[in-house]
Amino acid sequence: MNEMSAGLRDLRIALVGNPNCGKTALFNTLTGSRQRVANYPGVTVERKEGGFLTPAGRRVRILDLPGTYSLRARSPDEVVTRDVVLGQQAGVEPPELLVCVADATNLRLALRLVLELKRAGRPMLVALNMFDIARHREIEVDAGRLSAELGLPVVTTVAVRRGGTAALLEAIDAQASPEPGTAVWEAPDAAGLRALQREADRILAAVVRVPDRRDAVTRRLDAVLLHPVAGLVILLVVLFLMFQAVFAWAQPAMDLIDGGFQALGAAVGALLPEEGAAGLLRSFLQDGLIAGVGSVLVFLPQILVLFLFILLLEDFGYMARAAFLMDRIMGGAGLHGRAFIPLLSSFACAIPGIMSTRVIDSRRDRLATILVAPLMTCSARIPVYTLIIGAFVPDRPVGEGAWSWVGLQGLVMFGLYAAGILSALGMSFVFKRLLWRGQPTEPFMLELPDYKLPRLRNLALGLWQRAKAFLRRAGTIILSMMVVIWFLSSVPRPPEGADRPAIEYSLAYGIGQAVEPLLRPIGFNWQIGVALIPGMAAREVAVASLGTVYAVQDAEEDAAQLGQALAGKWSLATALAFLAWYVFAPQCVATLSVIRRETGGRRWMWFSFAYMLTLAYLAAFATFQAARALGAG
Amino acid sequence: MSFVTDAVLADPAQAEAVLDLGAAPRGFRGRIRGLRAFASGGLPAEELERRLLELGFVEGAEVELLHQGLFGRDPIAIRVDSATIALRRREAAAVLVEPAP
Ligand SMILES: Nc1nc2c(ncn2[C@@H]2O[C@H](COP(=O)(O)OP(=O)(O)O)[C@@H](O)[C@H]2O)c(=O)[nH]1
Ligand SMILES: [Mg+2]
């Protein structure tokens, strides 16, 4: 070890700043892929932690804190930021250095936060980020003067460029091991806030020269994207394109994965005999393990395309605009305008959706959003929808000429998504009336950031994290459920010379027979009953379970041919009822447990389970009976 | 209620020119003269005032009403110095502004 690094202790730092100032981009550039996403103990606020080495060899651990305008925390997210900053967060060692990230093109609110943080007496330095954009827009910031005014080290950074953090790294190296000391902070009152902002404005006038206050690109884009009518139309088109892309773009990759697993299953099947104990092993590997994992993994491409859109829109700065455009419509349903973003994320998965409701300050508004978020069509329902639509809806255009590019299958899918959205809005309206007797929603206030070109690197890192989370899920909950369902449908084995299909001797058959009377009014057969049970763990397992049940039942049929098998075995009414059931289906243990954690108790978890189960049953019942009455039975 | 606002409203010549931001038309440009917060959306007046202050709605700041929604011309997007803030007209009514000359 050389002399320099010998004197440098390890350092814990945390990034704080306003929303959209580039904290996450800075975090990604500093840590590369050495990062970990977990939760703070007891709350589901995402804890992004990483590590890196400075040029001088100092080891630094870094936290990316949720964005905030003040330490006067109002949402669970901001509470975490405040507690970490003040060194009061359980399970987190207080950071030894705060890196206060400020958007150099939008310094006014950032400077007020810096002044507030400085009052709290934490060791800190200021990173003037987005310096490239500031320079491009000819916004001159005198960093030296700012440093003198604040009495803090100030560096300039470009978070999205590889060399853009050099000055920051240097400043971190120059930082003598700071003593965190005790934090003193008291929530400022209105007069205090005014005084801080006045001081910030005074400093701003001294250090910044701005030729043109507004970003020209943002101004031109907003003229269209926030246009009262055109803006709404464009938002609808964006959402529609997103869902078309999920199906069109993902198909080749899905075919590849599907083919791969089929080949693997066939290879394993060829190695082992069909009879005896080895036959049981063969069935387990082929029908249980490989078919099960394959039937879930095949949806990875669709989930990634969906997340790609969400990440793109977020990085671009469009998400806040979408919330703006949707505010009144959401408000009509009793939801907060900010609920739009969590609900949109719930299209990917209700878990991140529910977690992102923490940007909503009021507990009631938050709860309403949490309760309806699982009604948004999450990607786990895609396998179910795809299977049934593929089997029962003809693959042809909706119409001729101008309509020939809209597929009928895509349209049905869109309809299912629309049903999810409408029921979410409807239910929140009902909750608002019944549970909270029309108490007002909290004011909608949101900063609209300037548009930015999304960065490949941030997108790639974001997608990689989602993919990892999905694979972990597929590898744990889903895989174990698949093993259970295979076991139930294969044990006990049929006796020698059995004349009925093997499955009719299994435990699953017994279970299916037991629940079947309950399900008959909604058109479900016992195989569906069996599939619904492991589907409790995760919705997409229902498809794999159906596959296993039918594969074990008719040994000659491949689970991958499930769609064709169903088309022969189910009536159209049953298929439609199954789709209707899955618009509401409450079966997802992970979502329920996140609801429990987020709402701080079992009460709301059971409530949401019960109301969704009721809706699912009623919807399937109505659909089945109506379809039968119309002759689709 | 802030002392600045009281002073503004007490002077009839000044009160003439002052209007609340919630009533401003699209394209309006002006300067903030004071805040007159009230209880709204379940928040007490004092809390609404602090939230507005934290988003930069402080006396003296220049504002411009950039965009408005389709339904009831709500919500609105306000340029406050270097930031653009979206809020509803109902809460914007707590911000008193005088038109730019
Ligand atoms: N040009 C440029 N873009 C940046 C810079 N830092 C962040 N961005 C972009 O600004 C947007 C918001 O950044 P993000 O890290 O998500 O902000 P956060 O909310 O503070 O985590 C993203 O689109 C980033 O790519 C920068 O220094 N220069
Ligand atoms: Mg971030």
CSV table of C-alpha atoms in Angstrom, one decimal, chain A residues 36-361:
chain,number,residue,atom,x,y,z
A,36,ARG,CA,-27.2,-3.9,-4.8
A,37,VAL,CA,-30.8,-3.1,-4.4
A,38,ALA,CA,-32.5,-4.1,-1.2
A,39,ASN,CA,-35.0,-2.5,1.2
A,40,TYR,CA,-34.5,-0.5,4.3
A,41,PRO,CA,-35.5,-2.6,7.3
A,42,GLY,CA,-39.2,-2.4,8.0
A,43,VAL,CA,-40.1,-0.3,5.0
A,44,THR,CA,-40.2,-1.1,1.3
A,45,VAL,CA,-38.2,2.0,0.3
A,46,GLU,CA,-35.6,0.9,-2.2
A,47,ARG,CA,-32.1,1.0,-0.8
A,48,LYS,CA,-29.6,1.3,-3.5
A,49,GLU,CA,-26.1,0.7,-2.2
A,50,GLY,CA,-22.9,0.3,-4.1
A,51,GLY,CA,-19.1,0.6,-3.8
A,52,PHE,CA,-16.2,1.9,-5.7
A,53,LEU,CA,-12.5,2.7,-5.5
A,54,THR,CA,-11.2,6.3,-5.9
A,55,PRO,CA,-8.1,6.9,-8.0
A,56,ALA,CA,-6.1,7.2,-4.8
A,57,GLY,CA,-7.3,3.8,-3.7
A,58,ARG,CA,-9.9,4.8,-1.2
A,59,ARG,CA,-12.8,2.4,-0.8
A,60,VAL,CA,-16.1,4.2,-0.8
A,61,ARG,CA,-19.5,2.8,0.0
A,62,ILE,CA,-22.3,4.9,-1.5
A,63,LEU,CA,-26.0,5.2,-1.0
A,64,ASP,CA,-28.5,6.6,-3.5
A,65,LEU,CA,-31.2,8.3,-1.4
A,66,PRO,CA,-34.7,9.1,-2.6
A,67,GLY,CA,-35.0,12.6,-4.0
A,68,THR,CA,-36.5,15.4,-1.8
A,69,TYR,CA,-37.0,19.1,-1.7
A,70,SER,CA,-36.6,19.4,2.1
A,71,LEU,CA,-35.8,17.4,5.1
A,72,ARG,CA,-39.3,18.0,6.3
A,73,ALA,CA,-40.2,14.5,5.2
A,74,ARG,CA,-43.8,13.9,4.2
A,75,SER,CA,-43.7,10.6,2.4
A,76,PRO,CA,-42.1,7.3,3.6
A,77,ASP,CA,-39.5,7.9,0.9
A,78,GLU,CA,-38.5,11.3,2.2
A,79,VAL,CA,-38.5,9.9,5.8
A,80,VAL,CA,-35.8,7.6,4.8
A,81,THR,CA,-33.7,10.4,3.3
A,82,ARG,CA,-34.1,12.5,6.4
A,83,ASP,CA,-33.3,9.7,8.8
A,84,VAL,CA,-30.2,8.6,6.9
A,85,VAL,CA,-29.0,12.2,6.5
A,86,LEU,CA,-29.5,12.8,10.2
A,87,GLY,CA,-28.0,9.4,11.1
A,88,GLN,CA,-31.2,8.1,12.6
A,89,GLN,CA,-32.1,5.4,10.2
A,90,ALA,CA,-32.1,2.0,11.8
A,91,GLY,CA,-29.7,-0.5,10.2
A,92,VAL,CA,-27.7,2.2,8.3
A,93,GLU,CA,-24.5,3.6,9.6
A,94,PRO,CA,-24.7,7.4,9.3
A,95,PRO,CA,-22.9,8.6,6.1
A,96,GLU,CA,-19.6,10.4,6.8
A,97,LEU,CA,-20.0,12.6,3.8
A,98,LEU,CA,-23.1,13.9,2.1
A,99,VAL,CA,-22.8,14.6,-1.6
A,100,CYS,CA,-25.5,17.1,-2.3
A,101,VAL,CA,-26.3,16.7,-6.0
A,102,ALA,CA,-27.6,19.9,-7.7
A,103,ASP,CA,-28.8,20.3,-11.3
A,104,ALA,CA,-26.7,23.2,-12.5
A,105,THR,CA,-29.5,24.2,-14.9
A,106,ASN,CA,-32.0,24.4,-12.1
A,107,LEU,CA,-30.2,25.5,-9.0
A,108,ARG,CA,-32.8,27.5,-7.1
A,109,LEU,CA,-34.6,24.8,-5.2
A,110,ALA,CA,-31.4,22.8,-4.9
A,111,LEU,CA,-29.6,25.6,-3.2
A,112,ARG,CA,-32.3,26.0,-0.6
A,113,LEU,CA,-32.0,22.3,0.2
A,114,VAL,CA,-28.2,22.7,0.4
A,115,LEU,CA,-28.6,25.5,2.9
A,116,GLU,CA,-31.1,23.4,4.9
A,117,LEU,CA,-28.7,20.5,5.0
A,118,LYS,CA,-25.8,22.7,5.9
A,119,ARG,CA,-27.8,23.9,8.9
A,120,ALA,CA,-28.1,20.3,10.0
A,121,GLY,CA,-24.4,20.3,10.4
A,122,ARG,CA,-23.5,17.3,8.4
A,123,PRO,CA,-20.1,17.1,6.5
A,124,MET,CA,-21.0,17.7,2.9
A,125,LEU,CA,-19.9,18.7,-0.6
A,126,VAL,CA,-21.9,20.0,-3.5
A,127,ALA,CA,-21.8,18.3,-6.9
A,128,LEU,CA,-23.0,20.7,-9.7
A,129,ASN,CA,-24.4,18.1,-12.0
A,130,MET,CA,-25.5,18.3,-15.6
A,131,PHE,CA,-22.7,20.7,-16.2
A,132,ASP,CA,-22.6,19.7,-19.9
A,133,ILE,CA,-26.2,20.9,-20.3
A,134,ALA,CA,-25.5,24.1,-18.4
A,135,ARG,CA,-22.6,24.8,-20.7
A,136,HIS,CA,-24.6,24.0,-23.8
A,137,ARG,CA,-27.3,26.4,-22.8
A,138,GLU,CA,-24.7,29.0,-21.9
A,139,ILE,CA,-25.7,29.0,-18.2
A,140,GLU,CA,-22.6,30.3,-16.4
A,141,VAL,CA,-22.1,29.0,-12.9
A,142,ASP,CA,-19.2,30.4,-10.9
A,143,ALA,CA,-18.3,27.3,-8.9
A,144,GLY,CA,-15.5,29.0,-7.0
A,145,ARG,CA,-17.7,31.8,-5.9
A,146,LEU,CA,-20.5,29.4,-5.0
A,147,SER,CA,-18.0,27.4,-2.8
A,148,ALA,CA,-17.0,30.6,-1.1
A,149,GLU,CA,-20.6,31.7,-0.5
A,150,LEU,CA,-21.7,28.3,0.9
A,151,GLY,CA,-18.5,27.6,2.7
A,152,LEU,CA,-18.5,24.1,1.2
A,153,PRO,CA,-16.4,22.3,-1.4
A,154,VAL,CA,-18.2,22.5,-4.8
A,155,VAL,CA,-17.3,20.3,-7.8
A,156,THR,CA,-18.8,20.1,-11.3
A,157,THR,CA,-20.0,16.7,-12.7
A,158,VAL,CA,-21.4,15.2,-15.8
A,159,ALA,CA,-23.1,12.1,-14.4
A,160,VAL,CA,-23.6,10.5,-17.8
A,161,ARG,CA,-20.1,10.7,-19.0
A,162,ARG,CA,-17.3,8.4,-18.0
A,163,GLY,CA,-14.8,11.1,-17.2
A,164,GLY,CA,-17.5,13.3,-15.8
A,165,THR,CA,-17.0,12.4,-12.2
A,166,ALA,CA,-13.2,13.0,-12.0
A,167,ALA,CA,-13.5,16.2,-10.0
A,168,LEU,CA,-15.9,14.5,-7.6
A,169,LEU,CA,-13.5,11.6,-7.1
A,170,GLU,CA,-10.7,14.0,-6.4
A,171,ALA,CA,-12.8,15.9,-3.9
A,172,ILE,CA,-13.6,12.7,-2.1
A,173,ASP,CA,-10.0,11.8,-2.0
A,174,ALA,CA,-9.1,15.2,-0.6
A,175,GLN,CA,-11.7,14.8,2.1
A,176,ALA,CA,-10.0,14.2,5.4
A,177,SER,CA,-11.9,11.5,7.3
A,178,PRO,CA,-14.7,13.7,8.5
A,179,GLU,CA,-16.3,13.4,11.9
A,180,PRO,CA,-20.0,13.0,11.4
A,181,GLY,CA,-20.7,14.7,14.8
A,182,THR,CA,-24.2,15.1,16.0
A,183,ALA,CA,-26.9,16.4,13.6
A,184,VAL,CA,-29.1,19.2,14.8
A,185,TRP,CA,-32.1,19.8,12.7
A,186,GLU,CA,-35.5,21.3,13.4
A,187,ALA,CA,-38.3,21.5,10.8
A,188,PRO,CA,-38.3,25.1,9.5
A,189,ASP,CA,-41.5,27.0,9.7
A,190,ALA,CA,-42.8,29.2,6.8
A,191,ALA,CA,-40.7,32.2,7.9
A,192,GLY,CA,-37.7,29.9,8.1
A,193,LEU,CA,-38.3,28.5,4.6
A,194,ARG,CA,-38.7,32.1,3.2
A,195,ALA,CA,-35.5,33.2,4.8
A,196,LEU,CA,-33.6,30.1,3.4
A,197,GLN,CA,-35.0,30.7,-0.1
A,198,ARG,CA,-34.1,34.4,0.0
A,199,GLU,CA,-30.6,33.5,1.0
A,200,ALA,CA,-30.5,30.9,-1.9
A,201,ASP,CA,-31.8,33.5,-4.3
A,202,ARG,CA,-29.1,36.0,-3.2
A,203,ILE,CA,-26.4,33.4,-3.7
A,204,LEU,CA,-27.9,32.5,-7.0
A,205,ALA,CA,-27.9,36.1,-8.3
A,206,ALA,CA,-24.2,36.3,-7.4
A,207,VAL,CA,-23.0,33.1,-9.0
A,208,VAL,CA,-25.2,32.3,-11.9
A,209,ARG,CA,-25.7,34.0,-15.2
A,210,VAL,CA,-28.5,32.7,-17.3
A,211,PRO,CA,-29.0,34.0,-20.9
A,212,ASP,CA,-32.2,32.1,-21.5
A,213,ARG,CA,-34.2,30.7,-18.7
A,214,ARG,CA,-36.0,27.9,-20.5
A,215,ASP,CA,-34.7,24.9,-22.3
A,216,ALA,CA,-35.7,25.4,-26.0
A,217,VAL,CA,-36.2,21.7,-26.7
A,218,THR,CA,-38.4,21.3,-23.6
A,219,ARG,CA,-40.4,24.3,-24.5
A,220,ARG,CA,-41.1,23.1,-28.1
A,221,LEU,CA,-41.8,19.5,-27.0
A,222,ASP,CA,-44.1,20.6,-24.2
A,223,ALA,CA,-46.1,22.8,-26.6
A,224,VAL,CA,-47.2,19.5,-28.2
A,225,LEU,CA,-46.9,16.9,-25.5
A,226,LEU,CA,-48.7,19.0,-22.9
A,227,HIS,CA,-51.3,20.4,-25.3
A,228,PRO,CA,-54.7,19.9,-23.7
A,229,VAL,CA,-56.0,17.7,-26.6
A,230,ALA,CA,-53.0,16.6,-28.6
A,231,GLY,CA,-51.2,15.7,-25.4
A,232,LEU,CA,-53.9,13.3,-24.2
A,233,VAL,CA,-54.1,11.7,-27.7
A,234,ILE,CA,-50.3,11.2,-27.8
A,235,LEU,CA,-50.4,9.7,-24.3
A,236,LEU,CA,-52.9,7.2,-25.5
A,237,VAL,CA,-50.9,6.4,-28.6
A,238,VAL,CA,-47.8,5.9,-26.5
A,239,LEU,CA,-49.6,3.5,-24.3
A,240,PHE,CA,-51.0,1.6,-27.2
A,241,LEU,CA,-47.6,1.4,-29.0
A,242,MET,CA,-46.1,0.1,-25.7
A,243,PHE,CA,-48.6,-2.8,-25.6
A,244,GLN,CA,-48.2,-3.6,-29.3
A,245,ALA,CA,-44.4,-3.6,-28.9
A,246,VAL,CA,-44.7,-6.0,-25.9
A,247,PHE,CA,-46.2,-8.5,-28.3
A,248,ALA,CA,-44.5,-7.8,-31.6
A,249,TRP,CA,-40.9,-7.3,-30.5
A,250,ALA,CA,-40.7,-10.0,-27.9
A,251,GLN,CA,-42.0,-12.7,-30.2
A,252,PRO,CA,-38.7,-13.8,-31.8
A,253,ALA,CA,-36.9,-14.1,-28.5
A,254,MET,CA,-39.8,-15.9,-27.0
A,255,ASP,CA,-39.8,-18.5,-29.8
A,256,LEU,CA,-36.1,-19.0,-29.2
A,257,ILE,CA,-36.5,-19.6,-25.5
A,258,ASP,CA,-39.5,-21.8,-26.1
A,259,GLY,CA,-37.6,-23.9,-28.7
A,260,GLY,CA,-34.6,-24.2,-26.4
A,261,PHE,CA,-36.5,-25.6,-23.5
A,262,GLN,CA,-38.4,-28.0,-25.8
A,263,ALA,CA,-35.2,-29.3,-27.2
A,264,LEU,CA,-33.8,-29.6,-23.6
A,265,GLY,CA,-36.9,-31.5,-22.5
A,266,ALA,CA,-36.7,-33.9,-25.5
A,267,ALA,CA,-33.0,-34.5,-24.9
A,268,VAL,CA,-33.6,-35.4,-21.2
A,269,GLY,CA,-36.5,-37.5,-22.2
A,270,ALA,CA,-34.4,-39.5,-24.6
A,271,LEU,CA,-31.8,-40.2,-21.9
A,272,LEU,CA,-34.2,-41.8,-19.4
A,273,PRO,CA,-36.6,-44.7,-19.7
A,274,GLU,CA,-40.4,-44.2,-19.3
A,275,GLU,CA,-41.0,-47.0,-16.8
A,276,GLY,CA,-40.3,-47.5,-13.1
A,277,ALA,CA,-38.5,-45.1,-10.7
A,278,ALA,CA,-36.4,-43.6,-13.6
A,279,GLY,CA,-39.7,-42.9,-15.3
A,280,LEU,CA,-40.8,-40.8,-12.3
A,281,LEU,CA,-37.5,-38.9,-12.4
A,282,ARG,CA,-37.9,-38.4,-16.2
A,283,SER,CA,-41.4,-37.1,-15.7
A,284,PHE,CA,-40.2,-34.8,-12.9
A,285,LEU,CA,-37.4,-33.4,-15.0
A,286,GLN,CA,-39.4,-33.1,-18.2
A,287,ASP,CA,-42.9,-32.2,-17.1
A,288,GLY,CA,-42.1,-30.5,-13.8
A,289,LEU,CA,-38.7,-28.9,-13.9
A,290,ILE,CA,-37.9,-28.1,-17.5
A,291,ALA,CA,-41.4,-27.4,-18.8
A,292,GLY,CA,-42.2,-25.4,-15.6
A,293,VAL,CA,-39.2,-23.2,-15.7
A,294,GLY,CA,-39.4,-22.8,-19.5
A,295,SER,CA,-43.0,-21.8,-19.4
A,296,VAL,CA,-42.2,-18.9,-17.1
A,297,LEU,CA,-38.8,-17.9,-18.5
A,298,VAL,CA,-40.4,-17.5,-21.9
A,299,PHE,CA,-42.0,-14.3,-20.7
A,300,LEU,CA,-38.8,-12.6,-19.8
A,301,PRO,CA,-38.6,-10.9,-23.3
A,302,GLN,CA,-42.1,-9.4,-22.8
A,303,ILE,CA,-41.3,-8.2,-19.3
A,304,LEU,CA,-38.1,-6.6,-20.5
A,305,VAL,CA,-39.8,-4.8,-23.4
A,306,LEU,CA,-42.4,-3.4,-21.0
A,307,PHE,CA,-39.7,-2.3,-18.5
A,308,LEU,CA,-37.7,-0.8,-21.4
A,309,PHE,CA,-40.6,1.5,-22.2
A,310,ILE,CA,-41.2,2.4,-18.6
A,311,LEU,CA,-37.5,3.2,-18.0
A,312,LEU,CA,-37.3,5.1,-21.3
A,313,LEU,CA,-40.3,7.3,-20.5
A,314,GLU,CA,-39.0,7.9,-17.0
A,315,ASP,CA,-35.5,8.9,-18.2
A,316,PHE,CA,-36.9,11.0,-20.9
A,317,GLY,CA,-38.9,13.0,-18.4
A,318,TYR,CA,-42.3,12.0,-19.8
A,319,MET,CA,-43.6,10.2,-16.7
A,320,ALA,CA,-44.2,13.5,-14.9
A,321,ARG,CA,-46.0,14.8,-18.0
A,322,ALA,CA,-48.2,11.7,-18.0
A,323,ALA,CA,-49.2,12.4,-14.4
A,324,PHE,CA,-50.0,16.0,-15.4
A,325,LEU,CA,-52.2,14.9,-18.3
A,326,MET,CA,-54.0,12.3,-16.2
A,327,ASP,CA,-54.4,14.3,-13.1
A,328,ARG,CA,-58.0,15.3,-13.6
A,329,ILE,CA,-59.0,11.9,-14.9
A,330,MET,CA,-57.4,10.2,-11.9
A,331,GLY,CA,-59.0,12.8,-9.6
A,332,GLY,CA,-62.4,11.9,-11.0
A,333,ALA,CA,-61.8,8.4,-9.7
A,334,GLY,CA,-60.7,9.7,-6.3
A,335,LEU,CA,-57.0,9.0,-7.0
A,336,HIS,CA,-54.1,11.4,-6.7
A,337,GLY,CA,-52.5,12.6,-9.9
A,338,ARG,CA,-49.2,11.1,-8.7
A,339,ALA,CA,-50.9,7.7,-8.6
A,340,PHE,CA,-50.5,7.5,-12.3
A,341,ILE,CA,-46.9,6.6,-12.2
A,342,PRO,CA,-47.3,3.8,-9.6
A,343,LEU,CA,-50.3,2.5,-11.6
A,344,LEU,CA,-48.3,2.6,-14.8
A,345,SER,CA,-45.4,0.7,-13.2
A,346,SER,CA,-48.0,-1.9,-12.0
A,347,PHE,CA,-48.4,-2.9,-15.7
A,348,ALA,CA,-44.9,-4.4,-15.3
A,349,CYS,CA,-45.5,-5.7,-11.8
A,350,ALA,CA,-47.7,-4.6,-8.9
A,351,ILE,CA,-44.7,-4.9,-6.5
A,352,PRO,CA,-42.6,-2.0,-7.8
A,353,GLY,CA,-45.9,-0.2,-8.4
A,354,ILE,CA,-47.0,-0.5,-4.8
A,355,MET,CA,-43.5,0.4,-3.7
A,356,SER,CA,-43.5,3.5,-5.8
A,357,THR,CA,-46.7,4.8,-4.1
A,358,ARG,CA,-44.5,6.1,-1.4
A,359,VAL,CA,-44.1,9.3,-3.5
A,360,ILE,CA,-47.7,10.0,-2.4
A,361,ASP,CA,-47.7,12.0,0.8
